[in-house]
Amino acid sequence: MSRAHGRRLGRAGIRDVAAAAGVSITTVSDALNGKGRLPDATRRHVREVADRLGYRPSAAARTLRTGKSGLIGLTVTTYGEEPFTFTEFAYFAEMARAASSAALARGYALVILPGSTRQSPYDVWSNVALDGTVVIDPSDRDPVVAELVRQGVPVVSDGRPCGDLPVTAWVDNDHEAAVTGLLDHLAAAGARRIGLLTGTSTDTYTRLSTEAYLRWCERAGQDPVYEAYPAHDPCAGAVAADRLLARPDRPDAVYGLFDPNGTDLLAAARRYGLRVPDDLLLVCCSESAVYAGTEPPITTLSLKPGRIGTTVVQLLIDAIEGTGGGDPVQRIMPTDLIVRTSSQRRRRRTTVSAPRSPEQRGQA
Amino acid sequence: MSRAHGRRLGRAGIRDVAAAAGVSITTVSDALNGKGRLPDATRRHVREVADRLGYRPSAAARTLRTGKSGLIGLTVTTYGEEPFTFTEFAYFAEMARAASSAALARGYALVILPGSTRQSPYDVWSNVALDGTVVIDPSDRDPVVAELVRQGVPVVSDGRPCGDLPVTAWVDNDHEAAVTGLLDHLAAAGARRIGLLTGTSTDTYTRLSTEAYLRWCERAGQDPVYEAYPAHDPCAGAVAADRLLARPDRPDAVYGLFDPNGTDLLAAARRYGLRVPDDLLLVCCSESAVYAGTEPPITTLSLKPGRIGTTVVQLLIDAIEGTGGGDPVQRIMPTDLIVRTSSQRRRRRTTVSAPRSPEQRGQA
DNA sequence: AACGTCGGAAGAGACGATTCTGCAAGCCGC
DNA sequence: GCGGCTTGCAGAATCGTCTCTTCCGACGTT
């Protein structure tokens, strides 16, 4: 015999099913995929035989034939050796969770991939067939993104791309509106001089937020008071918070751009004997639920990473499947200011903390 | 002409490279993969032509041919609609980060997949070619795991499998030693009656920890004092914490098995006017760095998810590549008790919080 | 001169599915 | 009765790569 039709490696192939069901390969394929013109009896029969044999179509063969893998890359910028950024842990976790969920619901799976292809012994990127890619905070001239676009792979970014990176679509928060609203909120709570804890890096989040702060100060006739530090260094944040509160022109309210800033600032305030919110109003940008439980609870700006993740994936899959239609290729998402004790001048119950509402705990 | 050799869909194939280089397909393949017997001149020439054409081998075709995809599944148990569990967010994030890192370093990528195949319109599992799978906390008779094992796909689990699930290997913490050591620590700090905040689910983590607690109580001659709640419900934790401290036989120390229990217990203690650590010693199991910044800082038990993730992936890849040799197929990992103010009876500086050491902030 | 060996390169299947094309039979109306 | 339509299914090409086998010429040996 030239070819043994029996299962060669323990797994049944479509040929085995066809033989067992007494039909052709074509019929099996059509029956299983709901295509072709087959009477229900044949369809049922084939399916039953396939089930009995434990048949699973080979994903590799299907991908090779159809050109679609059902795989979406999820890329994150890297600091040093590790693939995720440290400072936005909760943001990333929630964003990835939502993105994964949204992808799964449409039959796609997410593949975690490193942002910059370092001189790794393997090039993982070219070993994976991707239908599209999500990029978080793409850097100025990301070689990976450029290469993907060149190959015709759709790319959607979380965060508007710097420079002229030709992404298929992008999703971002309205950072200007968020910062402006937040500063207005602090001013309304009685703040006279609002400080900013910002970063030294040039990503759009940092840049847009800082610019919005500076513009707001100009409009409000306040001198800007800010400290910048390298956001990827968790210890530098504590130092910068301390420096900000040590200044001669000490602010009576502070907004921290990064997740750990809340605890950093709270600790610094304690060191200087400043009471929050009595002597110092505090807000930071964070997705972490713990700020509902600090003493006092800290007002946070949530970027709603869940919604971003979902939207990014929807946009990407629409682009992949060509169902995008005439939709705009960028989408601005609202943020959410979760007001807690730290930004309200009038004192509320301080010994007995208020019961947390679901709204403050929930992530969605 | 029967077949147009030109790029049909914008992407160059190996045939195009062969034609452009004036050699055969075999030679191109050998040159690019470092196989065969070719003089360096030919090798260089082929590589240069391939580069010039921007040739990328098709991952699908390679996978089909070689049977290896370079993809590793990462499965998490699901609660309701969402693919990750809520209570172990930080644990999962860190574990996934480390696992992804370890996989990438060896040329593999991680694919996020749902644990239980619900009646989703698509079966994502069979659309992905997986070389192996990591399963987190597999449930008793996980159908997905069973199916994978049946197909001969290596499966390594984080957390020892319940029942007789035939995984290839597993990695877990020494939960008994962790709980025993932690309770000893609390007793040494002066605790007379230690309470437990535990879960109602039957996973091995909850079960082993609770059993260790009960055994410790028996040895120490203390009546067990515990409350159990459904761990997947974030609000139930606060209620259970309250209940625990409201009991007539109120404990003077509490260990909470789940991540949010620290803030839950702290809030409950405040409601009852209990000072921590003076009236109540507190420890909870958590990977969250925020417990270094609470007032007071809370002692936590870290399960070292990073190490677990790395180990799980190493074991899995060893199994995939057959380099596992005679290694044992299960590995017990140590935990780490990070002692902070909340479990130390003698008071330390309370108004000025100690500067956080890198050890307490770092994740690795 | 015949022969074995070795370097260098090409040929020709697989791998396992999808899918385009085509054929045979049954049924309809005219 | 015959052309055309629909139904039910089979054949075979194809996706792009890897790799086993073969082939050819050159060289050194006996």
Short mmCIF file of N, CA and C in Angstrom, two decimals, chain B residues 173-228:
data_model
loop_
_atom_site.label_atom_id
_atom_site.label_comp_id
_atom_site.label_asym_id
_atom_site.label_seq_id
_atom_site.Cartn_x
_atom_site.Cartn_y
_atom_site.Cartn_z
N ASN B 173 2.93 25.92 45.41
CA ASN B 173 3.59 26.36 46.64
C ASN B 173 3.44 25.29 47.71
N ASP B 174 4.27 25.41 48.70
CA ASP B 174 4.11 24.55 49.86
C ASP B 174 3.14 25.24 50.82
N HIS B 175 1.85 25.07 50.53
CA HIS B 175 0.84 25.83 51.26
C HIS B 175 0.83 25.49 52.74
N GLU B 176 1.01 24.25 53.05
CA GLU B 176 0.99 23.84 54.46
C GLU B 176 2.10 24.55 55.24
N ALA B 177 3.31 24.48 54.68
CA ALA B 177 4.44 25.12 55.36
C ALA B 177 4.21 26.62 55.47
N ALA B 178 3.64 27.21 54.41
CA ALA B 178 3.42 28.65 54.41
C ALA B 178 2.48 29.06 55.54
N VAL B 179 1.34 28.35 55.62
CA VAL B 179 0.35 28.71 56.63
C VAL B 179 0.90 28.43 58.03
N THR B 180 1.55 27.30 58.20
CA THR B 180 2.09 26.97 59.51
C THR B 180 3.11 28.02 59.96
N GLY B 181 4.00 28.38 59.04
CA GLY B 181 5.01 29.36 59.39
C GLY B 181 4.41 30.71 59.74
N LEU B 182 3.40 31.07 59.01
CA LEU B 182 2.73 32.34 59.20
C LEU B 182 2.00 32.38 60.56
N LEU B 183 1.36 31.26 60.89
CA LEU B 183 0.64 31.21 62.17
C LEU B 183 1.63 31.22 63.33
N ASP B 184 2.75 30.51 63.12
CA ASP B 184 3.82 30.56 64.14
C ASP B 184 4.28 32.00 64.34
N HIS B 185 4.44 32.69 63.23
CA HIS B 185 4.88 34.08 63.30
C HIS B 185 3.89 34.92 64.10
N LEU B 186 2.61 34.73 63.85
CA LEU B 186 1.59 35.49 64.58
C LEU B 186 1.61 35.13 66.06
N ALA B 187 1.75 33.83 66.35
CA ALA B 187 1.78 33.40 67.75
C ALA B 187 2.99 34.01 68.45
N ALA B 188 4.11 34.03 67.74
CA ALA B 188 5.32 34.59 68.34
C ALA B 188 5.15 36.08 68.60
N ALA B 189 4.31 36.75 67.80
CA ALA B 189 4.07 38.17 67.99
C ALA B 189 3.05 38.41 69.12
N GLY B 190 2.56 37.32 69.70
CA GLY B 190 1.68 37.49 70.84
C GLY B 190 0.23 37.14 70.62
N ALA B 191 -0.09 36.63 69.45
CA ALA B 191 -1.48 36.29 69.19
C ALA B 191 -1.92 35.12 70.06
N ARG B 192 -3.11 35.23 70.64
CA ARG B 192 -3.63 34.14 71.47
C ARG B 192 -4.69 33.36 70.73
N ARG B 193 -5.45 34.08 69.91
CA ARG B 193 -6.49 33.39 69.15
C ARG B 193 -6.45 33.92 67.70
N ILE B 194 -6.06 33.06 66.79
CA ILE B 194 -5.87 33.49 65.40
C ILE B 194 -7.07 33.06 64.58
N GLY B 195 -7.67 34.02 63.89
CA GLY B 195 -8.81 33.73 63.04
C GLY B 195 -8.39 33.57 61.58
N LEU B 196 -9.30 33.01 60.81
CA LEU B 196 -9.01 32.78 59.39
C LEU B 196 -10.17 33.28 58.55
N LEU B 197 -9.82 33.99 57.48
CA LEU B 197 -10.81 34.38 56.50
C LEU B 197 -10.55 33.50 55.29
N THR B 198 -11.49 32.62 54.99
CA THR B 198 -11.23 31.63 53.94
C THR B 198 -12.36 31.63 52.92
N GLY B 199 -12.27 30.72 51.96
CA GLY B 199 -13.26 30.69 50.89
C GLY B 199 -14.13 29.46 50.95
N THR B 200 -15.24 29.53 50.25
CA THR B 200 -16.16 28.39 50.24
C THR B 200 -15.87 27.43 49.09
N SER B 201 -15.03 27.87 48.14
CA SER B 201 -14.79 27.00 46.99
C SER B 201 -13.84 25.86 47.36
N THR B 202 -13.76 24.90 46.47
CA THR B 202 -13.05 23.66 46.81
C THR B 202 -11.71 23.53 46.12
N ASP B 203 -11.21 24.63 45.61
CA ASP B 203 -9.90 24.52 44.96
C ASP B 203 -8.83 24.13 45.98
N THR B 204 -7.72 23.64 45.46
CA THR B 204 -6.73 23.09 46.38
C THR B 204 -6.09 24.15 47.26
N TYR B 205 -5.93 25.35 46.72
CA TYR B 205 -5.32 26.41 47.54
C TYR B 205 -6.14 26.63 48.80
N THR B 206 -7.43 26.84 48.62
CA THR B 206 -8.31 27.07 49.76
C THR B 206 -8.32 25.87 50.70
N ARG B 207 -8.42 24.71 50.09
CA ARG B 207 -8.55 23.51 50.91
C ARG B 207 -7.28 23.25 51.73
N LEU B 208 -6.14 23.28 51.04
CA LEU B 208 -4.89 22.98 51.74
C LEU B 208 -4.61 24.01 52.83
N SER B 209 -4.87 25.27 52.50
CA SER B 209 -4.59 26.31 53.48
C SER B 209 -5.48 26.15 54.70
N THR B 210 -6.75 25.89 54.45
CA THR B 210 -7.69 25.75 55.57
C THR B 210 -7.34 24.53 56.43
N GLU B 211 -7.01 23.45 55.76
CA GLU B 211 -6.63 22.25 56.52
C GLU B 211 -5.40 22.49 57.37
N ALA B 212 -4.43 23.19 56.78
CA ALA B 212 -3.21 23.50 57.53
C ALA B 212 -3.55 24.34 58.76
N TYR B 213 -4.48 25.27 58.57
CA TYR B 213 -4.91 26.12 59.69
C TYR B 213 -5.54 25.28 60.79
N LEU B 214 -6.44 24.39 60.38
CA LEU B 214 -7.14 23.56 61.38
C LEU B 214 -6.15 22.67 62.13
N ARG B 215 -5.21 22.11 61.39
CA ARG B 215 -4.22 21.26 62.06
C ARG B 215 -3.36 22.07 63.02
N TRP B 216 -3.02 23.26 62.59
CA TRP B 216 -2.18 24.10 63.46
C TRP B 216 -2.94 24.41 64.75
N CYS B 217 -4.23 24.74 64.59
CA CYS B 217 -5.04 25.06 65.77
C CYS B 217 -5.07 23.87 66.72
N GLU B 218 -5.22 22.68 66.15
CA GLU B 218 -5.27 21.48 66.97
C GLU B 218 -3.97 21.33 67.76
N ARG B 219 -2.87 21.49 67.06
CA ARG B 219 -1.57 21.36 67.73
C ARG B 219 -1.40 22.43 68.80
N ALA B 220 -1.88 23.63 68.48
CA ALA B 220 -1.68 24.73 69.42
C ALA B 220 -2.74 24.75 70.52
N GLY B 221 -3.71 23.87 70.40
CA GLY B 221 -4.76 23.85 71.41
C GLY B 221 -5.67 25.07 71.35
N GLN B 222 -5.88 25.56 70.12
CA GLN B 222 -6.77 26.72 69.98
C GLN B 222 -8.02 26.32 69.22
N ASP B 223 -9.14 26.83 69.62
CA ASP B 223 -10.35 26.59 68.85
C ASP B 223 -10.28 27.36 67.54
N PRO B 224 -10.59 26.71 66.42
CA PRO B 224 -10.58 27.43 65.14
C PRO B 224 -11.64 28.53 65.13
N VAL B 225 -11.29 29.66 64.55
CA VAL B 225 -12.24 30.77 64.41
C VAL B 225 -12.15 31.23 62.97
N TYR B 226 -13.13 30.89 62.17
CA TYR B 226 -13.01 31.29 60.78
C TYR B 226 -14.36 31.58 60.13
N GLU B 227 -14.27 32.37 59.08
CA GLU B 227 -15.44 32.66 58.26
C GLU B 227 -15.07 32.33 56.81
N ALA B 228 -16.00 31.70 56.14
CA ALA B 228 -15.77 31.37 54.73
C ALA B 228 -16.76 32.15 53.87
#
